[in-house]
Short mmCIF file of C-alpha atoms in Angstrom, two decimals:
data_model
loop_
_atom_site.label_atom_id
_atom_site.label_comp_id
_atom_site.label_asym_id
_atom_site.label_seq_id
_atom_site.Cartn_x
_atom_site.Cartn_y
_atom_site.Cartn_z
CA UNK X 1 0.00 0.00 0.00
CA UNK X 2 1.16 3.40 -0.92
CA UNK X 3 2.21 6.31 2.02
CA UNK X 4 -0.20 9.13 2.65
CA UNK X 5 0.42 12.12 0.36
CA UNK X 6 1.34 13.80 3.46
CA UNK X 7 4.25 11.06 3.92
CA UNK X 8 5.69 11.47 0.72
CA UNK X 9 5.54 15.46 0.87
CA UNK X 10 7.60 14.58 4.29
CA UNK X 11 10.28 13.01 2.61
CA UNK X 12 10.29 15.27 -0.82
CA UNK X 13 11.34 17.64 2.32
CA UNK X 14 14.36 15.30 3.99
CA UNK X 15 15.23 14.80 0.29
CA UNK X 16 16.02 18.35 -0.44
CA UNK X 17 18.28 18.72 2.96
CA UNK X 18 15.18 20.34 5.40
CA UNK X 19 14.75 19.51 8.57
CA UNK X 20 10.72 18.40 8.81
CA UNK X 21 10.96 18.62 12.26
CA UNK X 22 11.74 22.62 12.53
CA UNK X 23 9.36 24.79 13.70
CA UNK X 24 8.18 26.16 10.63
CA UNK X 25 7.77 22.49 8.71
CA UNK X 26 6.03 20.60 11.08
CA UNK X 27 3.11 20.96 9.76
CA UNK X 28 3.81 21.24 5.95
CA UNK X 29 3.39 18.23 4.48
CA UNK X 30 0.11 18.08 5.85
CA UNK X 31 -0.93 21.23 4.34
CA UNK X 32 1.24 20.32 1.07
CA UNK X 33 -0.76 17.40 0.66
CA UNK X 34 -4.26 19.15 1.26
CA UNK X 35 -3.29 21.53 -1.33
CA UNK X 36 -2.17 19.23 -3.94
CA UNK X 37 -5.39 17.48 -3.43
CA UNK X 38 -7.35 20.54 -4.06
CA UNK X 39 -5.19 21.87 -6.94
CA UNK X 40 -6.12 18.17 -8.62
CA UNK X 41 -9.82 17.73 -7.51
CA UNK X 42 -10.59 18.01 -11.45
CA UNK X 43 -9.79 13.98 -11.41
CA UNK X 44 -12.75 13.62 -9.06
CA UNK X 45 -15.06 15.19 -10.98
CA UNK X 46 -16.81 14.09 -14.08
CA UNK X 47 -18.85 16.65 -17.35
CA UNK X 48 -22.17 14.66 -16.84
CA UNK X 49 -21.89 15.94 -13.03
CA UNK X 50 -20.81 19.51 -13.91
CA UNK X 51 -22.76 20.01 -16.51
CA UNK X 52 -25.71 18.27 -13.97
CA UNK X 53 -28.77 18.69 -16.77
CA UNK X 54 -28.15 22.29 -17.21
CA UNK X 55 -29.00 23.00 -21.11
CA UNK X 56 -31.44 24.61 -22.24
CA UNK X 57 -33.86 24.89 -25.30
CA UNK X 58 -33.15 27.95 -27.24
CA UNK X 59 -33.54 29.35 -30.49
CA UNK X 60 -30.80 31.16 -31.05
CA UNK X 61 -28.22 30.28 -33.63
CA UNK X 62 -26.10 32.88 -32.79
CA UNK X 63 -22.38 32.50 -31.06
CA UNK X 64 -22.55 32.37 -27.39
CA UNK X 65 -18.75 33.78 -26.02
CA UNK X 66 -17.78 33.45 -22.35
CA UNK X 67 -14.07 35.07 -22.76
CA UNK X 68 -11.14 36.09 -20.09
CA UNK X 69 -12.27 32.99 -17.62
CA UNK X 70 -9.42 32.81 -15.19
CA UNK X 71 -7.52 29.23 -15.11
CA UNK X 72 -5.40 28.10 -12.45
CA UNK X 73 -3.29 24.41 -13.41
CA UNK X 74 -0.50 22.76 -12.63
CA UNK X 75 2.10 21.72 -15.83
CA UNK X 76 2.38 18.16 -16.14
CA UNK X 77 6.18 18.22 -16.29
CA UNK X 78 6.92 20.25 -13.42
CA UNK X 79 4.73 20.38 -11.06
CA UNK X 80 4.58 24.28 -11.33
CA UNK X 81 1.55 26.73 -11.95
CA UNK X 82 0.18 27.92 -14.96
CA UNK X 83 -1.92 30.83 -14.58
CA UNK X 84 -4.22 32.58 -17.17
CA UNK X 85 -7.65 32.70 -19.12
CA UNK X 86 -9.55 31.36 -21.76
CA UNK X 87 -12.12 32.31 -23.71
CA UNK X 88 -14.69 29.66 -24.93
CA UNK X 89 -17.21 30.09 -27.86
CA UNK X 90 -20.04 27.70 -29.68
CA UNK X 91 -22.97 27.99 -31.78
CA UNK X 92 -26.00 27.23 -30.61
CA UNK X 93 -28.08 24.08 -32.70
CA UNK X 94 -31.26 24.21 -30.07
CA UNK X 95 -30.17 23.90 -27.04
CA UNK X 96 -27.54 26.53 -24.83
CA UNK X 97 -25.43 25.74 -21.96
CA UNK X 98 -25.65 27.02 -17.94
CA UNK X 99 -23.30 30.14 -18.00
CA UNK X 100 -21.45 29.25 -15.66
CA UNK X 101 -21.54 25.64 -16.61
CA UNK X 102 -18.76 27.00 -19.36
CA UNK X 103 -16.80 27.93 -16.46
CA UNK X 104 -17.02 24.63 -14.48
CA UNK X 105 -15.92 22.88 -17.38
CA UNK X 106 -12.66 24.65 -17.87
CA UNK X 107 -11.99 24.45 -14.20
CA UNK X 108 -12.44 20.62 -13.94
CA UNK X 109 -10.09 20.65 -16.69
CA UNK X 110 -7.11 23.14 -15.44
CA UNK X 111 -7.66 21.09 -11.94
CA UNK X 112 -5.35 17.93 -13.75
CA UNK X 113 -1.82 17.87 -14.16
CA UNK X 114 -1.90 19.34 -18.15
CA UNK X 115 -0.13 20.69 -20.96
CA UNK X 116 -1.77 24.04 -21.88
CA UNK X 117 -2.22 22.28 -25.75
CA UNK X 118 -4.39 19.29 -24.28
CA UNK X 119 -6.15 21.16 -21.67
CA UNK X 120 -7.49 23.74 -25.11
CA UNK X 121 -8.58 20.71 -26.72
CA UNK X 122 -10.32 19.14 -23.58
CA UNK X 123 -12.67 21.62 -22.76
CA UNK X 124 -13.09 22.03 -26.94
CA UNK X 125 -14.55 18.49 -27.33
CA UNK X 126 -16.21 18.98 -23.97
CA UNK X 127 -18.36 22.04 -24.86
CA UNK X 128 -18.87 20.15 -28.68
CA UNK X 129 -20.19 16.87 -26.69
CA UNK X 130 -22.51 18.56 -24.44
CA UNK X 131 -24.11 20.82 -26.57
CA UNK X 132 -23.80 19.53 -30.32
CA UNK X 133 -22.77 22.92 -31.48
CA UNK X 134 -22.24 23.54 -35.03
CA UNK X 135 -19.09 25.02 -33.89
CA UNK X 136 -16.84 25.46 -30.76
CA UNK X 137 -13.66 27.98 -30.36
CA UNK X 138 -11.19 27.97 -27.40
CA UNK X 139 -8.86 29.73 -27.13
CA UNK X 140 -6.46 29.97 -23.91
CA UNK X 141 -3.02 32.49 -22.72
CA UNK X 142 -1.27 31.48 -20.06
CA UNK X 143 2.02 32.18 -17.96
CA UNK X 144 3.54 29.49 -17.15
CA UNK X 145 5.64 29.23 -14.16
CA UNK X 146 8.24 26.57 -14.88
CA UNK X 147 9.04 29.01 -17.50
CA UNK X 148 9.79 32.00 -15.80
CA UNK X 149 10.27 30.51 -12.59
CA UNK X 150 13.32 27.99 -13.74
CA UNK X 151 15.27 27.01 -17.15
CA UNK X 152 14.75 30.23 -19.93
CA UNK X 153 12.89 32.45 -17.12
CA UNK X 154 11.29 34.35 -19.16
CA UNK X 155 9.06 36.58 -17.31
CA UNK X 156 6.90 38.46 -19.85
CA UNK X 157 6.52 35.25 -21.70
CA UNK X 158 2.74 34.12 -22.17
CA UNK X 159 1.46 30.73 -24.17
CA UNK X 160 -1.69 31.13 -26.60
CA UNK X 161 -3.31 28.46 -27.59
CA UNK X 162 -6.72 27.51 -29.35
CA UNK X 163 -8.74 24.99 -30.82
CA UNK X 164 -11.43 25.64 -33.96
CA UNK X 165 -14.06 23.14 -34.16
CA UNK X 166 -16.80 22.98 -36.44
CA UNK X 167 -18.00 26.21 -38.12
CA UNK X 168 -14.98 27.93 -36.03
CA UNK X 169 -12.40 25.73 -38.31
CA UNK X 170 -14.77 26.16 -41.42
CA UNK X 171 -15.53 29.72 -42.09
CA UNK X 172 -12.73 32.05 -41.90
CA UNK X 173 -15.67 34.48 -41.18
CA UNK X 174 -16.74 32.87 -37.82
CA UNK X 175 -13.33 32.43 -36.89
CA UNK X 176 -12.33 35.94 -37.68
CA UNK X 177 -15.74 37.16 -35.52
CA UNK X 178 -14.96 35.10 -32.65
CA UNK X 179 -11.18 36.31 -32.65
CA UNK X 180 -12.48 40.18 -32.66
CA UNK X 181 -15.02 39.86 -30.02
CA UNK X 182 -11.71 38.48 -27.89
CA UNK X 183 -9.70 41.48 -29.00
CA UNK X 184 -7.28 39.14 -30.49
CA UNK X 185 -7.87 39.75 -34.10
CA UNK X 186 -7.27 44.08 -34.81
#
């Protein structure tokens, strides 16, 4: 059986030459471990259970844009925060999605170990699969802390990245709209 997380925070601490007994640590692998679980809950949770029933029949056909969402995730190959927004479009074929149902789903998402690529392309699909949209854009800039924290550190340095799905990858048009309304298209 494995050690608590709390355990193995303990000895990521002996490993780097602390003392976990000192004052200040006693209690930190406790709290390490709490966070870490929080920072991941997105493994516990699943889309049917965010998304919990919540579309709704609509007419419109128009595009629906929630944009500058703020994401919080950890990167996969260092353990270190990645901090920024995305901004998530579809088209509507009949039904429309909870507001803040858009929301949930890119948290549950950023709340994984992730690249910044996969985690686009996650909530993407997820928005196409719930709502059959004839078109879903998402598009997501980040800082990344492993790479202004360590290695290049470049501090001014932020990641975009998107995904075009549907009538977003189709019509230059759409795209083009969807890219304005962001203010990422002048």
């Amino acid at each position: 059986m494995s050690q608590p997380l709390s355990q193995q925070y303990r000895e990521i601490l002996v490993g780097l030459g602390e003392n976990p007994e000192r004052e200040g640590l006693l209690d930190t692998p406790k709290r390490a471990a709490k966070a870490m679980q929080y920072l991941c809950h997105g493994y516990q949770q699943s889309l049917d259970e965010i998304v919990n029933g919540a579309l709704f029949e609509s007419d419109n056909d128009e595009m629906v844009i929630v944009k500058d969402i703020e994401l919080y995730s950890l990167c996969e190959h260092h353990l270190l925060p990645f901090i920024g927004k995305a901004h998530v479009a579809y088209i509507p074929t009949g039904k429309v999605l909870g507001l803040s149902k858009v929301a949930r789903i890119v948290d549950m998402y950023a709340r994984r170990l992730q690249i910044q690529e996969n985690l686009t392309k996650q909530i993407a699909d997820a928005i196409q699969r719930v709502t059959n949209a004839a078109g879903v854009a998402v598009v997501i800039e980040a800082k990344h802390m492993c790479m202004m924290m360590r290695g290049v550190e470049k501090q001014n340095s932020v990641m975009s990245s998107s995904v075009m799905l549907g009538a977003f990858r189709e019509s230059c048009n759409t795209r083009h709209e969807f890219l304005q309304l962001i203010g990422r298209n002048n």
